[in-house]
């Protein structure tokens, strides 16, 4: 039995609120249950130094967690003077996932930055961030197309992400915090609408897992992403 | 005429949403018009090293602005590796203001940290932060009293803050961003319910001001704080 | 009775020694009693990036305190690897105050940096720094005019600064360290020769203050600045 | 055809030189072809603060690359003043992998740090590091057992790691640098001797991959690890 | 001919002003010509962690240069966030030199920190710092003895330092800035009153030097230190 | 009697392995007994900002020590976020020594960086680094000449370095770690093949030394360097 009473293949309620803030070219508040992440997409008409003059664009992400998004207060990274390894790992994953569905040549020499800030955390912040970031990116690119700055759409696929893990011996979908901290293995899966993978990361936490278990996690993840794709589509309608 | 069409002594709509997030001992989302600040109060049963063993508590604040809270994206302070002078100045002001109304001896050896994170900025973020922080602090202390950890209330006064400035020659209340960037002088006023001041900061930006102008700003600030006190009371009901 | 035996409206002896060091374009050692600050003005024929190509100049300040300027040794900020919030707040105030009396367009595309280093501290270091910085700036601009690099004087006003506070219930002028650490409220006032303000900062430390008290502090500050203006004029003769 | 002429399921020559340096409790130089990583295991009779007094040990890793381990010189992280996101991600992976096969309770209140320094890089540095780190850890634990500090072996499994990827449409084992920079997808697989996984990380680089491709990569990885287990055993003989 | 017109074995005028500031346990302003360094000695009744509980004291030094001590303004190290290699090298030399004449056991578990801040630079700042630091240290130790905290003098020798170099082919004593920047070789010599050396550092700058040249520099340095010992004695009278 | 049983004027065995790694333009592993330093020379066709457009090149060095090169593990400088004063002092010495024998004008607008990483430490790491760096530099310059990028050899001299010290009253050559930590004085000597000095640094550690002792150290150092020059020549054959 899951602490929340959910079935093993049951997602938490997903909500995606578009235009949660007004300055950014794309902005959503995405919630997977009590996990809430504010994502903004910022378009800048310049690229990082390593891309200058190459006629290509860049999509990147930054991730942060408010100090009291969690049960006990964490130190503010700006005050500590550096981002943790965890933060860097997550923001690299988000950026890589979105670049996997973007044709950077078609984007032209501009950069889109996805800022993913966790207002409240209850497990799955990085997968909520990726799922919300795709919507914010979509909104920003739609704006570029409406304004005529882009004529061909550089976004090639829909993408979503969800975590799954083995909790008390059972593979379950969309871990919340109590499950996440007790799971024997957990993974993050970044999936296209056609079922292919952009990223699979599955980590043993206390007990290694076999191929069969991995395949069950993959299947759960695909089920979860189907729901997320639906929520993304609704938010963009 | 103000860009927003407001009268010189007219505040923007104030809204204070309590319990915007769920983990913190106190939490509000405060809005002065389009300025929106998430404030959480975190209680920790330990004090900073300089206070250990003195039987006194501490109230402190940290301030941050999400990178795309503003019209153009700013760098993330955690990524730059340091907090700007502006950030430090603001968080020192917030902490000092709340300590001005708290009896630290009555608080006992514990620390309350007010995290003020700007989700959207349109002028007046530091005064909104102070005004919201008082509510979050109130909620956290109420919790300590309900749980019996405190028996005498250490909060001695209500406090609120607002900015005023001289815009196109006219003293106006509660500057929004277009006014703030064009004002000849602006000030931040932290005021008790009985009209006394915890802090007055008035700065010339382009034109120095005389005592009469300062007095008019003080009067506007008192009017504004009256409205904020009302909104605080409603949020706590 | 003040610890020093001074009358409430009595400044400490002011001394301003011009040309205390020889490499800078302007250099003074300013003393308010035992507070001694070395200020140099450095002219550079370039402006910070945000001003390049705009035909305008910049005036800025940096502030530091030697580790043993104080009663007990403080850590060296260069060794700690960062400037404290207090340091940043002070150097921002000094720079802002001097820009308030300088026409940056008339200055042309050059930068003048005021380095204010406290050799010995006994309260009021920031106001001594501002008062001395104006003299150093004046010397540097005089040099630019004598060399023909400037033909119209960009300095539009004289400016001075002093601290005042409420010590044992009495408003007093020019707080020294024993007063500063015991005052119920203290303020820093940056004032033009015609009596107008560039900056008013008044902070409650233990007891909030009313408008009447603020007005008395303003009046004391004006009296103090009159003496400082005299000392500045003598130093420049 | 692979640039090196290897068959798709062919590892590069593996060599593991034990006792490459003499001060550490465990030390190996591991080579996968031209990739060479020096790994040392250091035993310290203390644990990090979060574990103090809990009767448990800790295994952790640090990773570095000499500036000229690569084709063009990279900046030295010590000189830049921070470790890159890539470095942090890799050292977190190494530490997690070794903890997956260590019973931290049996280890007792001591820490073993695996320092993995890349002397020469040609693809696969993180997997070579994990594979070598297991040997260094084994040597260090053997020393603790020989000296009587441990009586029950805390290492529960053998572990090895290898990278695989899809190069010009073909899944291949043990990517070298030319393959790694051109692969459409690549993954790192950390595997126990019984075939179970401690970690699977598979990332699309230019083309997303389906489940069948992932399964083929898993199979190749198991084949590679079989060879690494053999080399580990020989090094320890 | 030297730029200053001095003879090859002629020091610049030396002046040592004791008690230049009042808070420190020892304080001097030392000048070698236009080079002026403020040195304070601070006594603290605690030692660094590596010495705790060993019954020994510590003598250490920190060095800084005000941004406009030099002909053109240098960046402030506190603002840059780190001390340069040159700064660290110099402060290590100063500390080592003073420890060479102090019996740390006799000093007891306390630390004396010598802060050497260059107010004006014209070559030879590190040797002026060492020479002045000895006087400040002497003053601080005298205070400890007068107050009864020490009964046996831990300072075992007098020490002074001077720079020499080969300028236009001629070995000269006490390089000023124009000589220093053009010298083919220069050295810093830290010398006891009995003629023995605590430190010899001689560096080729453009032309390597032979043993005979080194010996001539040593002889000049001894002559210079004789004068410095005289000035130290006078300052302490 | 020396701990190693060596005669006072006896070097440890010297070995220099060229081409220890393959990517760098020059690469050696140099060993003085158990001290082993990997040195690479990297050629880059650009110079640091202060030299741009001056038609001159630059030779510089960086130094690092692997965390477990020593008896007990040291912290990784990249993880601490800064290089120690010792590291900076050593890398400045290495760079200066190599520039002393290089005609930077003849080198042209390119930079050669010598990375010296200590794999195993047993005293004398900085002198081994200099001695090895000269070989790596020689190899890199030979490559530039063979490729026709240089036609005139910019290396003007051979250079080597060795440490000497006074151990139990006797001057000895090439201190190993047990001697180094107990020596009363030690020095590092950087010497040309014709016997002249690029750098002499001799430091008292517990007992100051007289001129005669210094001269004996110089003589020992010359003897040691003769052997090093022989090993360098062999490595380059």
JSON list of N, CA and C in Angstrom, two decimals, chain D residues 62-81:
[
{"chain": "D", "resi": 62, "resn": "UNK", "atom": "N", "xyz": [35.96, 11.42, -5.13]},
{"chain": "D", "resi": 62, "resn": "UNK", "atom": "CA", "xyz": [36.22, 12.69, -5.82]},
{"chain": "D", "resi": 62, "resn": "UNK", "atom": "C", "xyz": [36.87, 12.37, -7.16]},
{"chain": "D", "resi": 63, "resn": "UNK", "atom": "N", "xyz": [36.58, 13.22, -8.11]},
{"chain": "D", "resi": 63, "resn": "UNK", "atom": "CA", "xyz": [37.03, 12.98, -9.49]},
{"chain": "D", "resi": 63, "resn": "UNK", "atom": "C", "xyz": [37.71, 14.23, -9.99]},
{"chain": "D", "resi": 64, "resn": "UNK", "atom": "N", "xyz": [38.77, 14.06, -10.73]},
{"chain": "D", "resi": 64, "resn": "UNK", "atom": "CA", "xyz": [39.43, 15.21, -11.34]},
{"chain": "D", "resi": 64, "resn": "UNK", "atom": "C", "xyz": [40.07, 14.78, -12.63]},
{"chain": "D", "resi": 65, "resn": "UNK", "atom": "N", "xyz": [40.36, 15.76, -13.47]},
{"chain": "D", "resi": 65, "resn": "UNK", "atom": "CA", "xyz": [41.03, 15.46, -14.73]},
{"chain": "D", "resi": 65, "resn": "UNK", "atom": "C", "xyz": [42.20, 16.42, -14.83]},
{"chain": "D", "resi": 66, "resn": "UNK", "atom": "N", "xyz": [43.39, 15.89, -15.05]},
{"chain": "D", "resi": 66, "resn": "UNK", "atom": "CA", "xyz": [44.52, 16.80, -15.21]},
{"chain": "D", "resi": 66, "resn": "UNK", "atom": "C", "xyz": [44.26, 17.69, -16.42]},
{"chain": "D", "resi": 67, "resn": "UNK", "atom": "N", "xyz": [44.70, 18.95, -16.36]},
{"chain": "D", "resi": 67, "resn": "UNK", "atom": "CA", "xyz": [44.35, 19.90, -17.42]},
{"chain": "D", "resi": 67, "resn": "UNK", "atom": "C", "xyz": [44.69, 19.40, -18.83]},
{"chain": "D", "resi": 68, "resn": "UNK", "atom": "N", "xyz": [45.80, 18.68, -18.95]},
{"chain": "D", "resi": 68, "resn": "UNK", "atom": "CA", "xyz": [46.16, 18.24, -20.30]},
{"chain": "D", "resi": 68, "resn": "UNK", "atom": "C", "xyz": [45.98, 16.74, -20.47]},
{"chain": "D", "resi": 69, "resn": "UNK", "atom": "N", "xyz": [44.99, 16.18, -19.76]},
{"chain": "D", "resi": 69, "resn": "UNK", "atom": "CA", "xyz": [44.62, 14.80, -20.02]},
{"chain": "D", "resi": 69, "resn": "UNK", "atom": "C", "xyz": [43.94, 14.67, -21.38]},
{"chain": "D", "resi": 70, "resn": "UNK", "atom": "N", "xyz": [43.47, 15.80, -21.90]},
{"chain": "D", "resi": 70, "resn": "UNK", "atom": "CA", "xyz": [42.65, 15.79, -23.11]},
{"chain": "D", "resi": 70, "resn": "UNK", "atom": "C", "xyz": [43.40, 16.37, -24.31]},
{"chain": "D", "resi": 71, "resn": "UNK", "atom": "N", "xyz": [42.76, 16.32, -25.47]},
{"chain": "D", "resi": 71, "resn": "UNK", "atom": "CA", "xyz": [43.43, 16.78, -26.70]},
{"chain": "D", "resi": 71, "resn": "UNK", "atom": "C", "xyz": [43.83, 18.24, -26.62]},
{"chain": "D", "resi": 72, "resn": "UNK", "atom": "N", "xyz": [42.93, 19.09, -26.11]},
{"chain": "D", "resi": 72, "resn": "UNK", "atom": "CA", "xyz": [43.31, 20.48, -25.89]},
{"chain": "D", "resi": 72, "resn": "UNK", "atom": "C", "xyz": [43.25, 20.73, -24.39]},
{"chain": "D", "resi": 73, "resn": "UNK", "atom": "N", "xyz": [44.07, 21.65, -23.93]},
{"chain": "D", "resi": 73, "resn": "UNK", "atom": "CA", "xyz": [44.17, 21.88, -22.49]},
{"chain": "D", "resi": 73, "resn": "UNK", "atom": "C", "xyz": [42.88, 22.49, -21.94]},
{"chain": "D", "resi": 74, "resn": "UNK", "atom": "N", "xyz": [42.39, 21.93, -20.85]},
{"chain": "D", "resi": 74, "resn": "UNK", "atom": "CA", "xyz": [41.25, 22.50, -20.16]},
{"chain": "D", "resi": 74, "resn": "UNK", "atom": "C", "xyz": [41.72, 23.32, -18.96]},
{"chain": "D", "resi": 75, "resn": "UNK", "atom": "N", "xyz": [40.85, 24.18, -18.48]},
{"chain": "D", "resi": 75, "resn": "UNK", "atom": "CA", "xyz": [41.25, 24.95, -17.30]},
{"chain": "D", "resi": 75, "resn": "UNK", "atom": "C", "xyz": [41.31, 24.05, -16.07]},
{"chain": "D", "resi": 76, "resn": "UNK", "atom": "N", "xyz": [42.22, 24.37, -15.19]},
{"chain": "D", "resi": 76, "resn": "UNK", "atom": "CA", "xyz": [42.37, 23.63, -13.94]},
{"chain": "D", "resi": 76, "resn": "UNK", "atom": "C", "xyz": [41.25, 24.06, -12.99]},
{"chain": "D", "resi": 77, "resn": "UNK", "atom": "N", "xyz": [40.49, 23.11, -12.48]},
{"chain": "D", "resi": 77, "resn": "UNK", "atom": "CA", "xyz": [39.34, 23.48, -11.64]},
{"chain": "D", "resi": 77, "resn": "UNK", "atom": "C", "xyz": [39.79, 24.18, -10.36]},
{"chain": "D", "resi": 78, "resn": "UNK", "atom": "N", "xyz": [40.95, 23.81, -9.82]},
{"chain": "D", "resi": 78, "resn": "UNK", "atom": "CA", "xyz": [41.43, 24.48, -8.61]},
{"chain": "D", "resi": 78, "resn": "UNK", "atom": "C", "xyz": [41.70, 25.95, -8.89]},
{"chain": "D", "resi": 79, "resn": "UNK", "atom": "N", "xyz": [42.14, 26.27, -10.10]},
{"chain": "D", "resi": 79, "resn": "UNK", "atom": "CA", "xyz": [42.43, 27.66, -10.45]},
{"chain": "D", "resi": 79, "resn": "UNK", "atom": "C", "xyz": [41.15, 28.43, -10.73]},
{"chain": "D", "resi": 80, "resn": "UNK", "atom": "N", "xyz": [40.17, 27.75, -11.33]},
{"chain": "D", "resi": 80, "resn": "UNK", "atom": "CA", "xyz": [38.88, 28.42, -11.60]},
{"chain": "D", "resi": 80, "resn": "UNK", "atom": "C", "xyz": [38.11, 28.64, -10.31]},
{"chain": "D", "resi": 81, "resn": "UNK", "atom": "N", "xyz": [38.41, 27.83, -9.29]},
{"chain": "D", "resi": 81, "resn": "UNK", "atom": "CA", "xyz": [37.74, 28.01, -8.01]},
{"chain": "D", "resi": 81, "resn": "UNK", "atom": "C", "xyz": [36.44, 27.25, -7.89]}
]
